[in-house]
Tab-separated table of N, CA and C in Angstrom:
chain	number	residue	atom	x	y	z
A	1	MET	N	-18.867	-2.189	1.359
A	1	MET	CA	-17.493	-2.105	1.596
A	1	MET	C	-17.505	-1.999	3.449
A	2	VAL	N	-16.166	-2.383	4.105
A	2	VAL	CA	-15.946	-2.584	4.923
A	2	VAL	C	-14.929	-1.631	4.639
A	3	HIS	N	-14.976	-0.666	6.180
A	3	HIS	CA	-13.826	0.495	6.082
A	3	HIS	C	-12.798	0.832	7.624
A	4	VAL	N	-12.269	0.309	7.027
A	4	VAL	CA	-11.030	-0.027	8.324
A	4	VAL	C	-10.060	1.072	8.737
A	5	ALA	N	-10.411	1.796	9.448
A	5	ALA	CA	-8.611	3.519	9.251
A	5	ALA	C	-8.074	3.695	10.317
A	6	ILE	N	-7.118	3.038	10.783
A	6	ILE	CA	-6.036	3.129	12.017
A	6	ILE	C	-5.158	3.911	11.467
A	7	LYS	N	-4.977	4.969	13.107
A	7	LYS	CA	-4.171	5.994	13.030
A	7	LYS	C	-2.368	5.681	14.128
A	8	LYS	N	-2.259	5.711	13.941
A	8	LYS	CA	-0.403	5.123	14.178
A	8	LYS	C	0.312	6.655	14.776
A	9	GLU	N	1.057	7.439	15.145
A	9	GLU	CA	1.627	7.785	16.113
A	9	GLU	C	3.040	7.909	15.609
A	10	ALA	N	4.510	7.937	15.730
A	10	ALA	CA	5.909	7.265	16.105
A	10	ALA	C	5.096	6.031	15.755
A	11	GLY	N	5.026	4.505	14.979
A	11	GLY	CA	4.709	3.088	15.036
A	11	GLY	C	3.778	2.692	16.480
A	12	LYS	N	3.106	4.384	17.159
A	12	LYS	CA	2.462	4.169	18.387
A	12	LYS	C	0.880	4.136	17.985
A	13	PHE	N	-0.372	3.224	18.647
A	13	PHE	CA	-1.471	2.963	18.317
A	13	PHE	C	-1.971	4.012	18.693
A	14	LEU	N	-3.139	4.259	17.932
A	14	LEU	CA	-3.811	5.850	18.434
A	14	LEU	C	-5.422	5.024	18.642
A	15	SER	N	-5.514	5.218	16.797
A	15	SER	CA	-7.167	4.561	16.658
A	15	SER	C	-7.770	3.617	15.752
A	16	LEU	N	-8.710	2.548	15.823
A	16	LEU	CA	-9.174	1.647	15.495
A	16	LEU	C	-10.006	2.093	15.130
A	17	LYS	N	-10.780	2.620	13.468
A	17	LYS	CA	-12.110	3.418	13.534
A	17	LYS	C	-12.738	1.976	12.431
A	18	VAL	N	-13.596	1.282	12.659
A	18	VAL	CA	-14.456	0.291	11.589
A	18	VAL	C	-15.653	0.355	11.483
A	19	LYS	N	-15.584	1.016	10.014
A	19	LYS	CA	-17.568	0.715	9.435
A	19	LYS	C	-17.827	0.620	7.678
A	20	GLY	N	-19.701	0.339	8.649
A	20	GLY	CA	-19.550	-0.587	6.723
A	20	GLY	C	-20.344	-1.657	7.216
A	21	HIS	N	-20.138	-2.467	5.647
A	21	HIS	CA	-20.915	-3.612	5.784
A	21	HIS	C	-20.045	-4.242	4.963
A	22	ALA	N	-19.858	-5.400	4.991
A	22	ALA	CA	-19.749	-5.999	3.828
A	22	ALA	C	-20.081	-6.238	2.220
A	23	ASP	N	-20.894	-6.715	2.758
A	23	ASP	CA	-22.266	-6.939	1.741
A	23	ASP	C	-22.213	-8.476	0.304
A	24	SER	N	-21.203	-9.390	1.195
A	24	SER	CA	-20.795	-10.264	0.367
A	24	SER	C	-21.935	-11.128	-0.346
A	25	ALA	N	-23.195	-11.136	1.217
A	25	ALA	CA	-23.698	-12.302	0.205
A	25	ALA	C	-24.981	-11.785	2.125
A	26	PRO	N	-26.070	-12.208	1.447
A	26	PRO	CA	-28.047	-11.515	2.429
A	26	PRO	C	-27.315	-11.267	4.015
A	27	HIS	N	-28.107	-10.636	4.812
A	27	HIS	CA	-27.785	-10.190	5.731
A	27	HIS	C	-27.846	-11.193	7.191
A	28	GLY	N	-26.858	-11.679	7.676
A	28	GLY	CA	-27.147	-13.007	8.489
A	28	GLY	C	-26.027	-14.198	8.040
A	29	GLN	N	-25.936	-14.083	6.628
A	29	GLN	CA	-25.273	-15.397	5.927
A	29	GLN	C	-23.932	-14.451	5.235
A	30	ASP	N	-23.339	-12.833	6.065
A	30	ASP	CA	-22.172	-13.063	4.914
A	30	ASP	C	-21.607	-12.896	5.604
A	31	LEU	N	-20.081	-13.852	5.227
A	31	LEU	CA	-19.097	-14.785	6.390
A	31	LEU	C	-18.274	-13.647	6.147
A	32	VAL	N	-17.487	-12.805	5.333
A	32	VAL	CA	-16.434	-11.672	5.392
A	32	VAL	C	-16.734	-10.490	7.006
A	33	CYS	N	-18.667	-10.233	6.999
A	33	CYS	CA	-18.915	-9.624	7.912
A	33	CYS	C	-18.719	-10.468	9.590
A	34	SER	N	-18.961	-11.715	9.719
A	34	SER	CA	-19.003	-12.295	10.857
A	34	SER	C	-17.336	-12.393	10.703
A	35	ALA	N	-16.075	-13.635	9.740
A	35	ALA	CA	-15.558	-12.886	10.111
A	35	ALA	C	-14.440	-11.571	11.179
A	36	ILE	N	-15.085	-9.877	10.909
A	36	ILE	CA	-14.483	-8.767	10.573
A	36	ILE	C	-15.246	-8.851	12.445
A	37	SER	N	-16.355	-9.439	12.710
A	37	SER	CA	-17.308	-9.117	13.652
A	37	SER	C	-15.742	-9.332	14.751
A	38	ALA	N	-15.691	-11.218	14.187
A	38	ALA	CA	-15.232	-12.460	15.127
A	38	ALA	C	-14.114	-11.372	15.021
A	39	VAL	N	-12.883	-10.818	14.820
A	39	VAL	CA	-12.056	-9.857	14.985
A	39	VAL	C	-11.840	-9.102	16.267
A	40	LEU	N	-13.109	-7.974	15.877
A	40	LEU	CA	-13.568	-7.194	16.909
A	40	LEU	C	-13.688	-7.439	17.668
A	41	THR	N	-14.595	-8.483	17.810
A	41	THR	CA	-14.674	-8.907	19.476
A	41	THR	C	-14.084	-9.394	20.810
A	42	GLY	N	-13.170	-10.706	19.919
A	42	GLY	CA	-12.481	-11.296	20.822
A	42	GLY	C	-10.927	-10.272	21.144
A	43	GLY	N	-10.948	-9.082	19.793
A	43	GLY	CA	-10.000	-8.553	20.334
A	43	GLY	C	-9.875	-6.908	21.201
A	44	PHE	N	-10.948	-6.563	21.246
A	44	PHE	CA	-11.727	-5.738	22.140
A	44	PHE	C	-11.881	-6.819	23.142
A	45	ASN	N	-12.277	-7.714	23.368
A	45	ASN	CA	-11.983	-8.564	25.533
A	45	ASN	C	-11.206	-8.901	24.998
A	46	ALA	N	-9.789	-9.192	24.422
A	46	ALA	CA	-8.856	-9.239	25.196
A	46	ALA	C	-7.986	-8.406	25.589
A	47	ILE	N	-8.133	-6.824	25.506
A	47	ILE	CA	-7.230	-5.683	26.046
A	47	ILE	C	-7.448	-5.477	26.949
A	48	GLU	N	-6.334	-5.359	28.142
A	48	GLU	CA	-5.914	-5.766	29.984
A	48	GLU	C	-6.712	-3.850	29.989
A	49	SER	N	-5.774	-3.014	29.248
A	49	SER	CA	-6.512	-1.783	30.226
A	49	SER	C	-6.983	-1.047	30.020
A	50	LYS	N	-8.951	-1.609	29.849
A	50	LYS	CA	-9.940	-1.752	29.318
A	50	LYS	C	-9.899	0.879	29.650
A	51	ASN	N	-9.746	1.437	31.036
A	51	ASN	CA	-9.609	2.033	31.870
A	51	ASN	C	-8.957	2.931	30.719
A	52	ASN	N	-8.225	2.759	29.399
A	52	ASN	CA	-7.134	3.125	28.677
A	52	ASN	C	-7.745	3.333	27.266
A	53	PHE	N	-8.771	3.410	27.018
A	53	PHE	CA	-9.301	3.339	26.172
A	53	PHE	C	-11.025	3.372	25.630
A	54	HIS	N	-11.114	4.094	24.967
A	54	HIS	CA	-12.576	4.144	24.503
A	54	HIS	C	-12.738	3.141	23.456
A	55	PHE	N	-14.175	2.670	23.838
A	55	PHE	CA	-14.760	1.277	22.833
A	55	PHE	C	-15.717	1.116	21.792
A	56	ARG	N	-16.497	0.797	21.358
A	56	ARG	CA	-17.492	0.934	21.055
A	56	ARG	C	-17.577	-0.180	19.306
A	57	LEU	N	-18.768	-0.648	19.874
A	57	LEU	CA	-18.989	-1.936	18.923
A	57	LEU	C	-20.124	-2.574	18.594
A	58	ASN	N	-20.446	-2.052	17.460
A	58	ASN	CA	-21.719	-2.019	17.447
A	58	ASN	C	-22.576	-2.871	15.565
A	59	GLU	N	-23.049	-2.796	15.261
A	59	GLU	CA	-23.357	-3.292	13.579
A	59	GLU	C	-22.991	-2.437	12.728
A	60	GLY	N	-21.750	-2.907	11.543
A	60	GLY	CA	-21.969	-2.077	10.546
A	60	GLY	C	-20.811	-1.024	11.766
A	61	ASP	N	-20.315	-0.558	12.072
A	61	ASP	CA	-19.960	0.545	13.237
A	61	ASP	C	-19.117	-0.448	14.365
A	62	ALA	N	-17.233	0.193	14.853
A	62	ALA	CA	-16.481	-0.275	15.770
A	62	ALA	C	-15.355	0.892	15.791
A	63	GLU	N	-14.984	0.994	17.290
A	63	GLU	CA	-13.642	2.454	17.683
A	63	GLU	C	-13.790	1.197	18.345
A	64	LEU	N	-12.136	1.649	18.545
A	64	LEU	CA	-10.877	1.741	19.434
A	64	LEU	C	-9.729	3.600	19.677
A	65	ILE	N	-10.405	4.087	20.635
A	65	ILE	CA	-9.265	5.343	20.244
A	65	ILE	C	-8.746	4.395	21.735
A	66	ALA	N	-7.399	4.937	21.114
A	66	ALA	CA	-6.163	4.712	22.528
A	66	ALA	C	-6.492	6.238	24.423
A	67	LYS	N	-7.033	6.608	24.916
A	67	LYS	CA	-6.681	7.821	25.609
A	67	LYS	C	-6.113	8.316	26.607
A	68	GLY	N	-4.179	6.990	26.587
A	68	GLY	CA	-3.334	7.176	26.781
A	68	GLY	C	-1.571	6.330	26.246
A	69	PRO	N	-1.207	6.578	26.818
A	69	PRO	CA	-0.046	4.753	26.461
A	69	PRO	C	-0.536	3.837	26.837
A	70	VAL	N	-0.470	3.145	25.553
A	70	VAL	CA	-0.936	1.756	25.265
A	70	VAL	C	-0.016	0.069	26.100
A	71	SER	N	-0.656	-0.302	27.065
A	71	SER	CA	1.492	-1.627	27.181
A	71	SER	C	0.867	-2.097	25.737
A	72	ASN	N	2.569	-3.286	26.592
A	72	ASN	CA	3.105	-4.071	25.260
A	72	ASN	C	1.986	-4.505	25.198
A	73	HIS	N	1.387	-5.560	26.251
A	73	HIS	CA	0.534	-6.258	25.971
A	73	HIS	C	-1.028	-5.966	25.229
A	74	ASP	N	-1.300	-5.451	25.368
A	74	ASP	CA	-1.797	-4.492	24.789
A	74	ASP	C	-1.801	-4.156	23.189
A	75	GLU	N	-1.193	-4.411	22.831
A	75	GLU	CA	-0.652	-3.287	21.590
A	75	GLU	C	-0.004	-4.245	20.474
A	76	ILE	N	0.055	-5.783	21.145
A	76	ILE	CA	0.359	-6.578	20.280
A	76	ILE	C	-1.189	-7.454	20.083
A	77	VAL	N	-2.059	-7.076	21.478
A	77	VAL	CA	-3.768	-7.318	21.131
A	77	VAL	C	-3.675	-6.641	19.890
A	78	ILE	N	-3.492	-5.779	19.701
A	78	ILE	CA	-4.067	-4.290	18.269
A	78	ILE	C	-3.506	-4.239	17.496
A	79	GLU	N	-2.262	-5.040	17.337
A	79	GLU	CA	-1.524	-5.452	15.836
A	79	GLU	C	-1.782	-6.913	15.969
A	80	THR	N	-2.787	-7.767	16.629
A	80	THR	CA	-3.324	-8.627	16.043
A	80	THR	C	-4.589	-8.427	15.629
A	81	ILE	N	-4.895	-7.434	16.345
A	81	ILE	CA	-6.557	-7.916	15.327
A	81	ILE	C	-6.766	-6.754	14.263
A	82	ILE	N	-5.428	-6.325	13.503
A	82	ILE	CA	-4.541	-5.218	12.300
A	82	ILE	C	-4.551	-7.404	11.681
A	83	THR	N	-3.430	-7.511	11.925
A	83	THR	CA	-3.171	-8.865	11.899
A	83	THR	C	-4.221	-9.552	10.529
A	84	SER	N	-5.152	-9.641	11.902
A	84	SER	CA	-6.121	-10.697	10.918
A	84	SER	C	-6.865	-9.155	10.179
A	85	LEU	N	-7.720	-8.033	10.516
A	85	LEU	CA	-8.172	-7.463	9.202
A	85	LEU	C	-7.382	-8.039	7.756
A	86	GLU	N	-6.109	-7.509	8.037
A	86	GLU	CA	-4.714	-7.584	6.887
A	86	GLU	C	-5.804	-8.330	6.543
A	87	THR	N	-5.493	-9.853	6.873
A	87	THR	CA	-5.438	-11.114	6.581
A	87	THR	C	-6.596	-11.464	5.673
A	88	ILE	N	-8.284	-11.168	6.012
A	88	ILE	CA	-9.233	-10.944	5.580
A	88	ILE	C	-8.712	-10.179	3.910
A	89	ALA	N	-8.793	-9.139	4.380
A	89	ALA	CA	-8.689	-7.985	3.251
A	89	ALA	C	-7.991	-8.309	1.829
A	90	GLU	N	-7.278	-9.701	2.343
A	90	GLU	CA	-5.818	-10.094	0.966
A	90	GLU	C	-6.751	-10.661	0.488
A	91	GLY	N	-7.890	-11.650	0.733
A	91	GLY	CA	-8.812	-12.552	0.004
A	91	GLY	C	-10.460	-11.613	-0.420
A	92	LYS	N	-10.096	-11.142	0.681
A	92	LYS	CA	-11.952	-10.184	0.190
A	92	LYS	C	-11.478	-8.863	-0.296
A	93	LYS	N	-10.908	-7.778	-1.360
A	93	LYS	CA	-10.421	-7.087	-1.768
A	93	LYS	C	-11.757	-6.328	-1.644
A	94	LYS	N	-12.802	-6.789	-2.325
A	94	LYS	CA	-13.671	-6.313	-3.397
A	94	LYS	C	-14.975	-5.867	-1.641
A	95	PHE	N	-14.159	-6.397	-1.002
A	95	PHE	CA	-15.676	-6.217	0.367
A	95	PHE	C	-14.838	-5.148	1.932
A	96	ILE	N	-13.670	-5.160	1.618
A	96	ILE	CA	-12.925	-4.950	2.806
A	96	ILE	C	-11.450	-3.793	2.502
A	97	LYS	N	-11.711	-2.605	2.875
A	97	LYS	CA	-10.338	-1.587	1.762
A	97	LYS	C	-10.066	-1.227	3.879
A	98	ILE	N	-8.607	-1.419	4.329
A	98	ILE	CA	-7.906	-1.077	5.521
A	98	ILE	C	-7.219	0.611	4.944
A	99	GLU	N	-6.981	1.655	5.877
A	99	GLU	CA	-6.301	2.337	5.740
A	99	GLU	C	-5.637	2.858	6.976
A	100	ILE	N	-4.340	2.467	6.781
A	100	ILE	CA	-3.114	2.781	7.505
A	100	ILE	C	-2.717	4.314	7.828
A	101	GLN	N	-2.995	5.476	8.439
A	101	GLN	CA	-2.315	6.611	8.641
A	101	GLN	C	-1.466	7.063	10.277
């Protein structure tokens, strides 16, 4: 199962951590993992203020941590990432769990 942990404070983004594998199909054929990877890769690439974040994106392990204030543009990108992950989770609850703190 993929575990997504999102932290916010006063409605502002602090961090996004993703760990695990969906295991919805054999390695290389797992569409849930592929969808999650595509959302994270595209979203991380869309972040404008890259120096304001710590990034890590590996197989089965991703992290985006704000180092300071997040611009309006980057806040929209992050909310789009979260909404996309929630959309995947709606149809695949068995394979992805999202926790917002």
